[in-house]
PDB file of C-alpha atoms in Angstrom:
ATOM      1  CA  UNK E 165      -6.134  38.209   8.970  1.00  0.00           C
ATOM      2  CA  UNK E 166      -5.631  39.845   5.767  1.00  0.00           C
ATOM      3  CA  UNK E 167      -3.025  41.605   3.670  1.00  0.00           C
ATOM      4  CA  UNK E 168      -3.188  43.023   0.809  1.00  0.00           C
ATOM      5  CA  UNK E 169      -1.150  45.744  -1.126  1.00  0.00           C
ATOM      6  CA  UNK E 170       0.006  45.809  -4.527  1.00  0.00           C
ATOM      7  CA  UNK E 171      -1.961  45.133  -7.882  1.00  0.00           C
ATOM      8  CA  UNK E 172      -2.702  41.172  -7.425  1.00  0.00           C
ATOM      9  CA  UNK E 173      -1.918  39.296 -10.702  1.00  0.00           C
ATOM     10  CA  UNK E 174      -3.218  35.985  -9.550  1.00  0.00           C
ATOM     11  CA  UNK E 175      -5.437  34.489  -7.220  1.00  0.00           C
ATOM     12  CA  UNK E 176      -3.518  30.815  -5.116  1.00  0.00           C
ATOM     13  CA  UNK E 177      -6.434  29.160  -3.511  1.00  0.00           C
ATOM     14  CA  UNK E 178      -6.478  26.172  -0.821  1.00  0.00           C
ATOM     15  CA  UNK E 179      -9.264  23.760  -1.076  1.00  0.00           C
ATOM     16  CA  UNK E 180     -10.514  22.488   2.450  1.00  0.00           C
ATOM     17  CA  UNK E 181     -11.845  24.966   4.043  1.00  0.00           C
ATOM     18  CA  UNK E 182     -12.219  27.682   1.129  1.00  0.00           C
ATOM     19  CA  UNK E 183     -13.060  26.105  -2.103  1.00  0.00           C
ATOM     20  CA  UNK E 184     -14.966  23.241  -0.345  1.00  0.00           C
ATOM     21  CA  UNK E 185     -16.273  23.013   2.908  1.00  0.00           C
ATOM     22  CA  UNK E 186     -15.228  19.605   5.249  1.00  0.00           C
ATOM     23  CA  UNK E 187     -14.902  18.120   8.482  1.00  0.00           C
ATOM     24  CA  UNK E 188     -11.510  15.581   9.365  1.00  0.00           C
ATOM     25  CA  UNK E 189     -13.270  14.376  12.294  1.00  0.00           C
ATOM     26  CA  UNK E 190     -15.763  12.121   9.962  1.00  0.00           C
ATOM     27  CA  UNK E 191     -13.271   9.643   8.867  1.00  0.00           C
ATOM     28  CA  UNK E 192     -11.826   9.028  12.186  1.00  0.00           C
ATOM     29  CA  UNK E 193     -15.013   8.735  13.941  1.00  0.00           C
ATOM     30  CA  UNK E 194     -15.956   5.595  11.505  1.00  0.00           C
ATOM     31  CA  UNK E 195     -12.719   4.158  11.765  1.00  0.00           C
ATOM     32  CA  UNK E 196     -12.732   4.412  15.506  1.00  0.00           C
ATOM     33  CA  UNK E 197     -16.061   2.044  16.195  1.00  0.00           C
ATOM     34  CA  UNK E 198     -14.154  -0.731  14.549  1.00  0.00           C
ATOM     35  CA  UNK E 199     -11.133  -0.836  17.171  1.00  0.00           C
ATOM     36  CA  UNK E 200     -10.392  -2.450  19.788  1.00  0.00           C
ATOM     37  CA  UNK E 201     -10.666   0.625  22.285  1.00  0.00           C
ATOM     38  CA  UNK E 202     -13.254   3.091  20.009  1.00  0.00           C
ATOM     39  CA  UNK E 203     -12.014   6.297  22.401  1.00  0.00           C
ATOM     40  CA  UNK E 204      -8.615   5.647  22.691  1.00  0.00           C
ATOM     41  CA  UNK E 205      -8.618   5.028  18.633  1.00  0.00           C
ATOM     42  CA  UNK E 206     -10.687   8.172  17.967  1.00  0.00           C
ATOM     43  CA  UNK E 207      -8.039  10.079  20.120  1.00  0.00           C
ATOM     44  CA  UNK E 208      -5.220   9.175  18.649  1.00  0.00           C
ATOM     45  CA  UNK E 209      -6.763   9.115  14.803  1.00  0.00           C
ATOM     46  CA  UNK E 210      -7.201  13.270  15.517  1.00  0.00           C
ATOM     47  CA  UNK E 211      -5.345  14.490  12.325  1.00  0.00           C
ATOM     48  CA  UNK E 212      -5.462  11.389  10.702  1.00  0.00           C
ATOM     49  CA  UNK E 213      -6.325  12.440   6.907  1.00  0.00           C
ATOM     50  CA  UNK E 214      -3.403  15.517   7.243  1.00  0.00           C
ATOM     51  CA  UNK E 215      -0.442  13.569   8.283  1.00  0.00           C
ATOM     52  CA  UNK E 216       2.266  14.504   5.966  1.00  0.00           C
ATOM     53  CA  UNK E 217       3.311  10.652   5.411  1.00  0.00           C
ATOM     54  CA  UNK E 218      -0.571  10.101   3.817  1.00  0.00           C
ATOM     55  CA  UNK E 219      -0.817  13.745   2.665  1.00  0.00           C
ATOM     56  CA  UNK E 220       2.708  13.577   0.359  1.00  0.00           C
ATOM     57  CA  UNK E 221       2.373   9.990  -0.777  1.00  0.00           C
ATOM     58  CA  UNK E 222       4.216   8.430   1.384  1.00  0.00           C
ATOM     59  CA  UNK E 223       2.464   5.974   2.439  1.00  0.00           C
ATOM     60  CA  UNK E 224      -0.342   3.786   0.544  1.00  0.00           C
ATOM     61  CA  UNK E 225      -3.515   3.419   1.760  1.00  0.00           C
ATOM     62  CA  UNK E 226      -2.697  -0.299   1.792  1.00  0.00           C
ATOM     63  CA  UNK E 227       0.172   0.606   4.691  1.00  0.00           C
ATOM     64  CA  UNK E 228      -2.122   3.105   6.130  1.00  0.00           C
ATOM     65  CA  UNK E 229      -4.795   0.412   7.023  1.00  0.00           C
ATOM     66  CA  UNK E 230      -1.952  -2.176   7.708  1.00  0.00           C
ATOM     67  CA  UNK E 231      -0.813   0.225  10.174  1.00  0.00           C
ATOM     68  CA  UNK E 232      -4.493   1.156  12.136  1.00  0.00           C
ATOM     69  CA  UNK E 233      -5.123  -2.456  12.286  1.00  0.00           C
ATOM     70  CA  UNK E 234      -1.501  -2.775  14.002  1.00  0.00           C
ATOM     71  CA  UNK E 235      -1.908   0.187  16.144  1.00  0.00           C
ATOM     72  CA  UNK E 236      -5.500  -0.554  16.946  1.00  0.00           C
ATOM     73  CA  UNK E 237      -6.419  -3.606  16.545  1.00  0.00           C
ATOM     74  CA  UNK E 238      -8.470  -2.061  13.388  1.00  0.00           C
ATOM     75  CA  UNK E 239     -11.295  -5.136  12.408  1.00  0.00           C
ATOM     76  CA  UNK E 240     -12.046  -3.502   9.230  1.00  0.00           C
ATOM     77  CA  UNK E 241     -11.267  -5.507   5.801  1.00  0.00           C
ATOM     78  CA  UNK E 242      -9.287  -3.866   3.736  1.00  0.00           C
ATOM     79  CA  UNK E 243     -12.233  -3.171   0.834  1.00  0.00           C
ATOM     80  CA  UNK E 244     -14.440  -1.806   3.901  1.00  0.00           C
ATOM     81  CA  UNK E 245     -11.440   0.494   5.045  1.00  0.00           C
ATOM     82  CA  UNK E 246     -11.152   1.734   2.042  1.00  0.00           C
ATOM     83  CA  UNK E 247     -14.839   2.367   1.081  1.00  0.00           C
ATOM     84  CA  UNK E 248     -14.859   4.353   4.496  1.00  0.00           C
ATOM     85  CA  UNK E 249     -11.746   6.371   3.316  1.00  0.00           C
ATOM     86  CA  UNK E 250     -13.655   7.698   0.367  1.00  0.00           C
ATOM     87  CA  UNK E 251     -17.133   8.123   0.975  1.00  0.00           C
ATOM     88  CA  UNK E 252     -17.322  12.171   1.097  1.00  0.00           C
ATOM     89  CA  UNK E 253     -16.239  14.193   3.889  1.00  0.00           C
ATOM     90  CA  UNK E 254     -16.883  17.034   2.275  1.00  0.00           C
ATOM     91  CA  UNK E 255     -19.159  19.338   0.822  1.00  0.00           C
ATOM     92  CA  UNK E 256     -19.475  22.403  -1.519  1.00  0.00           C
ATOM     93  CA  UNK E 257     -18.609  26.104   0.475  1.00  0.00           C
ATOM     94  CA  UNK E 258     -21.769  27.905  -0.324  1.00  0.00           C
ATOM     95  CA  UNK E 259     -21.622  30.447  -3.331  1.00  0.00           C
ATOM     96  CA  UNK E 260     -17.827  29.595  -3.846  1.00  0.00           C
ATOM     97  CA  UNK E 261     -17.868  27.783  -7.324  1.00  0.00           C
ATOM     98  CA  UNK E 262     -19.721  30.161  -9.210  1.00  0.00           C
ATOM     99  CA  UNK E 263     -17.168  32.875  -7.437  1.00  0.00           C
ATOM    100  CA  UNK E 264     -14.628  30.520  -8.822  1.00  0.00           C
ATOM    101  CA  UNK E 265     -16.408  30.542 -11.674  1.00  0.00           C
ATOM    102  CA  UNK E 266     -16.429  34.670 -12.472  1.00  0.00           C
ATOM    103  CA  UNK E 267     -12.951  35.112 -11.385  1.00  0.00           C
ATOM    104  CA  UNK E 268     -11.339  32.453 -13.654  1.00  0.00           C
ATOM    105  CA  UNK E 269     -12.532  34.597 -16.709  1.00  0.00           C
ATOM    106  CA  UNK E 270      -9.992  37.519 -15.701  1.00  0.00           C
ATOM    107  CA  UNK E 271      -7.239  35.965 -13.644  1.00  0.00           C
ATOM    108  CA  UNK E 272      -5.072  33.221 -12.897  1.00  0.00           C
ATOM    109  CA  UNK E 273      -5.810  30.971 -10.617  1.00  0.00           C
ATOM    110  CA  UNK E 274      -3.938  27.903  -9.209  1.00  0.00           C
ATOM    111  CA  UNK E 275      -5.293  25.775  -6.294  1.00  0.00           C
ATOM    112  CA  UNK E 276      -2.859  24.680  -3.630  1.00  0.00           C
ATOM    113  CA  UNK E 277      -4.489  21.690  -1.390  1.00  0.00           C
ATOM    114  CA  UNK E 278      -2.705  19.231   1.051  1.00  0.00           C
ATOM    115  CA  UNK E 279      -4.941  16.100   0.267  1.00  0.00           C
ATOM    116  CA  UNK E 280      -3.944  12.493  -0.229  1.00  0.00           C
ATOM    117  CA  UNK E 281      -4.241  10.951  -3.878  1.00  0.00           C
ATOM    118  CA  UNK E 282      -6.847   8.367  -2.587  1.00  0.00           C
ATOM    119  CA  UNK E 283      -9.396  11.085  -1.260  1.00  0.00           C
ATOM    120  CA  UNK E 284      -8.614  13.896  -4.192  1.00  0.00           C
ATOM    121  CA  UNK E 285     -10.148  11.515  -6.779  1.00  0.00           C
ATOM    122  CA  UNK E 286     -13.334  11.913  -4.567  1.00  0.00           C
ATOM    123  CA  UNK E 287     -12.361  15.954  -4.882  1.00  0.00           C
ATOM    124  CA  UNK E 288     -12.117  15.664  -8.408  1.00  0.00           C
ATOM    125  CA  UNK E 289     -15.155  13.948  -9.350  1.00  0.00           C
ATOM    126  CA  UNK E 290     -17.881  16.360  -7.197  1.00  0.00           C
ATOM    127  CA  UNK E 291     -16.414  19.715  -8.028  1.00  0.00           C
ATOM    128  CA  UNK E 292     -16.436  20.947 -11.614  1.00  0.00           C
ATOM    129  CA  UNK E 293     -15.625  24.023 -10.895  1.00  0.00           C
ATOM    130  CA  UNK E 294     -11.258  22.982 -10.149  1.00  0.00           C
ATOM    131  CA  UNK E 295     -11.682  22.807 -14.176  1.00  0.00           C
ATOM    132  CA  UNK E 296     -11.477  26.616 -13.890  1.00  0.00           C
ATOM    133  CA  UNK E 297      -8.525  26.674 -12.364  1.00  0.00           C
ATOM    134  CA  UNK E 298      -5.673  27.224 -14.464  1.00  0.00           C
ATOM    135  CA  UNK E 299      -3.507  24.711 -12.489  1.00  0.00           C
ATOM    136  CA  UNK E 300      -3.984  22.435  -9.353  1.00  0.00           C
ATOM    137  CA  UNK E 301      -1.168  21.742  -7.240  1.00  0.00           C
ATOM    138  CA  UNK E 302      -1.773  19.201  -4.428  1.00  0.00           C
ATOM    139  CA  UNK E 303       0.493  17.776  -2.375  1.00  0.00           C
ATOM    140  CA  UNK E 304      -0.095  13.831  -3.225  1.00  0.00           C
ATOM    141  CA  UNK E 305       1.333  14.593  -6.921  1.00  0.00           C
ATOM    142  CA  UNK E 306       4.056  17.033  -5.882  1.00  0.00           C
ATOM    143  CA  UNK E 307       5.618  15.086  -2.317  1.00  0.00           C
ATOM    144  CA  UNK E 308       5.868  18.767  -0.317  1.00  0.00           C
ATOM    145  CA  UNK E 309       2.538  20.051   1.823  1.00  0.00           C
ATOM    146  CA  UNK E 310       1.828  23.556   3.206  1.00  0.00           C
ATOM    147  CA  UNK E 311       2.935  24.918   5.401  1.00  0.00           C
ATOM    148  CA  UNK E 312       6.384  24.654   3.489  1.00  0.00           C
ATOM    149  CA  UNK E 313       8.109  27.036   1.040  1.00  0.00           C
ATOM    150  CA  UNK E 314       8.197  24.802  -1.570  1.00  0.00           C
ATOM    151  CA  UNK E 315       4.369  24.864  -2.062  1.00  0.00           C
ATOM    152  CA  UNK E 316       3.617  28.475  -2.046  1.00  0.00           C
ATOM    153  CA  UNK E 317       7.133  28.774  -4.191  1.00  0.00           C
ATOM    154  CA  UNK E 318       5.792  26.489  -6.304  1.00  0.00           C
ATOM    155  CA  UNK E 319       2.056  28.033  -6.726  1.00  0.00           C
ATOM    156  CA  UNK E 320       3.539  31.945  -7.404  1.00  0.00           C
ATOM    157  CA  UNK E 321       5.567  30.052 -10.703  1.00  0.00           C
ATOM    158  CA  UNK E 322       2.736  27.865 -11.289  1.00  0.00           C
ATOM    159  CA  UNK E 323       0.589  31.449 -11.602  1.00  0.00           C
ATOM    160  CA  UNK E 324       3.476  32.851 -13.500  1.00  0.00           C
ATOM    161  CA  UNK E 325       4.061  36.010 -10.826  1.00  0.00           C
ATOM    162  CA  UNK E 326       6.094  36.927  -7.962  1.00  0.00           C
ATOM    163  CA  UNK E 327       4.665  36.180  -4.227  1.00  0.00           C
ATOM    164  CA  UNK E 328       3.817  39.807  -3.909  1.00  0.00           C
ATOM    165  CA  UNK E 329       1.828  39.660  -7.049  1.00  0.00           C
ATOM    166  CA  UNK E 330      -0.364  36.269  -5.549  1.00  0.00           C
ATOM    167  CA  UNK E 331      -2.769  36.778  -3.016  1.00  0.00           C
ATOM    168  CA  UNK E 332      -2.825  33.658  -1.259  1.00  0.00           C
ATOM    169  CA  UNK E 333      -6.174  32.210   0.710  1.00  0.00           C
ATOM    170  CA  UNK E 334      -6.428  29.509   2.905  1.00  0.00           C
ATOM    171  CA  UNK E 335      -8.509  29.078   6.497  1.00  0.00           C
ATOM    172  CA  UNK E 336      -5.554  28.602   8.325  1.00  0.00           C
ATOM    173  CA  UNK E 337      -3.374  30.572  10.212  1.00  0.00           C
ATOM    174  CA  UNK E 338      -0.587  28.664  10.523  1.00  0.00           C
ATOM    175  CA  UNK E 339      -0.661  28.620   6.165  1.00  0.00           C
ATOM    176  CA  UNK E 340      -1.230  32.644   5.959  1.00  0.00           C
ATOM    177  CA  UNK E 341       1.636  33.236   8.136  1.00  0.00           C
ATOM    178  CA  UNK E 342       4.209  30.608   6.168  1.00  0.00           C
ATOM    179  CA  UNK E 343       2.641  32.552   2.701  1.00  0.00           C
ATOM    180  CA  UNK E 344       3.497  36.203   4.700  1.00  0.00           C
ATOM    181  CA  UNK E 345       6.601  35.049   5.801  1.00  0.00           C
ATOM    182  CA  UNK E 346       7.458  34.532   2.029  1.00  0.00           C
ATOM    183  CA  UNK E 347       6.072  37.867   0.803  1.00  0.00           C
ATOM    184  CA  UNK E 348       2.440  36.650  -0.565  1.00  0.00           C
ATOM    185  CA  UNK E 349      -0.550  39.263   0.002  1.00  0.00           C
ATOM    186  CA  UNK E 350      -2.836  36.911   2.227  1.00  0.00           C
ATOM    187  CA  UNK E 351      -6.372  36.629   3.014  1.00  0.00           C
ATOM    188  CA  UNK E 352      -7.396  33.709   5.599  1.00  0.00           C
ATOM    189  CA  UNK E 353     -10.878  32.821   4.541  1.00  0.00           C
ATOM    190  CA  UNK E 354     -13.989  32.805   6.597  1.00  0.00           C
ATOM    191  CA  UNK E 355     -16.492  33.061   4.738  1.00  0.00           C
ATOM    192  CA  UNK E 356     -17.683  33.891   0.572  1.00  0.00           C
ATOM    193  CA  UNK E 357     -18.894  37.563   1.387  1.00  0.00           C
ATOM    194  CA  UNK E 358     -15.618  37.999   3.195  1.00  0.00           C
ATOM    195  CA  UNK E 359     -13.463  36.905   0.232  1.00  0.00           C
ATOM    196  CA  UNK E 360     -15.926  39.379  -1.967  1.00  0.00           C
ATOM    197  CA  UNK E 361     -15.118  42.329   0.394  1.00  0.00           C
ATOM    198  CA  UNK E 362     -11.754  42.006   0.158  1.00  0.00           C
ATOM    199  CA  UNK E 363     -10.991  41.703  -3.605  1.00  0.00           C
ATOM    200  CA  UNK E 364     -13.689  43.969  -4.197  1.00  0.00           C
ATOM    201  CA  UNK E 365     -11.152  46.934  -1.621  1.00  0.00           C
ATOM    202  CA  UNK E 366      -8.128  45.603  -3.823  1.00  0.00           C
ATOM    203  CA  UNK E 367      -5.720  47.272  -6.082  1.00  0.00           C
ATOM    204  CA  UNK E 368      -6.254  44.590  -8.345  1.00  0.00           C
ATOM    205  CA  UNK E 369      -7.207  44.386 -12.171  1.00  0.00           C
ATOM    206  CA  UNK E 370     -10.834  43.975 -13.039  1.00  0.00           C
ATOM    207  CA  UNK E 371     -12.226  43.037  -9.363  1.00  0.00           C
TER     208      UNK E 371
END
């Protein structure tokens, strides 16, 4: 699901999915064992670390766990909630940070990530390669989330060109057509060799 046309002057990246690899389904799972009804908890959790109240800052972690142990009868400590909200549920995307990496040293790039403040710390600390990024927008610091205008607004000025300038690459659809629907040349990511093949066919400076 790609499109590409004019000469790309920078590169918007999301981070789940692209830059990193992950899976959402960790977190609820070890919540889940600690409630009162584990299925019925590890239903209703689905989604739980991209809600837009948790994802935008809305809500602390603090309410977060106030509310699960509400809801579901959570018997997790607050400290133990917490350490289970941070260990990593994710993992480097094979060959993507030295691709980072190469690409930083001719073009813009800005990263564009719905993530909660709590968990990007985590981010932050086991992926040296965001320092090549020229800026990181997430959507903890900023209160708006993909798939809204704002963001992708937001990432073309952060990269200092119009949408139709950016192309934009994320792993899901729902993102690529919001990013379309705005203009943005898109590419939803599957895989590293994938992403090569594509810039490598663009109009684009230097790829």
């Amino acid at each position: 699901m790609s499109r590409i046309g004019p000469p790309i002057e920078a590169l918007i990246f999301d981070l789940f999915g692209v830059i990193i690899a992950f899976d959402n389904d960790i977190v609820p799972a070890r919540l889940a064992k600690h409630c009162t009804d584990p299925d019925d908890a590890l239903r209703r959790l689905d989604g739980l670390m991209a809600r837009r109240e948790i994802i935008t800052g809305e809500v602390t972690l603090q309410q977060v766990h106030r509310q699960l142990v509400d809801a579901h009868g959570l018997t997790l400590a607050y400290p133990r909630f917490e350490a289970a909200w941070l260990e990593p549920y994710s993992w480097p995307m094979p060959g993507m940070a030295d691709f980072v990496k190469a690409l930083s040293e001719n073009h813009r790039l800005v990263l564009l990530s719905n993530v909660d403040h709590y968990y990007w710390q985590v981010v932050r600390a086991m992926q040296p390669e965001l320092e090549f990024f020229t800026e990181l927008l997430v959507s903890c610091d900023h209160g708006f989330a993909k798939p809204e205008s704002e963001a992708f607004l937001r990432a073309s000025q952060a990269a200092g060109a119009d949408p139709a300038q950016c192309l934009f690459v994320d792993d899901t659809r729902t993102n690529i057509e919001a990013a379309q629907a705005l203009d943005f040349q898109t590419h939803r990511f599957l895989d590293t060799p994938g992403l090569h093949r594509i810039l490598q066919g663009a109009t684009a400076r230097s790829f």
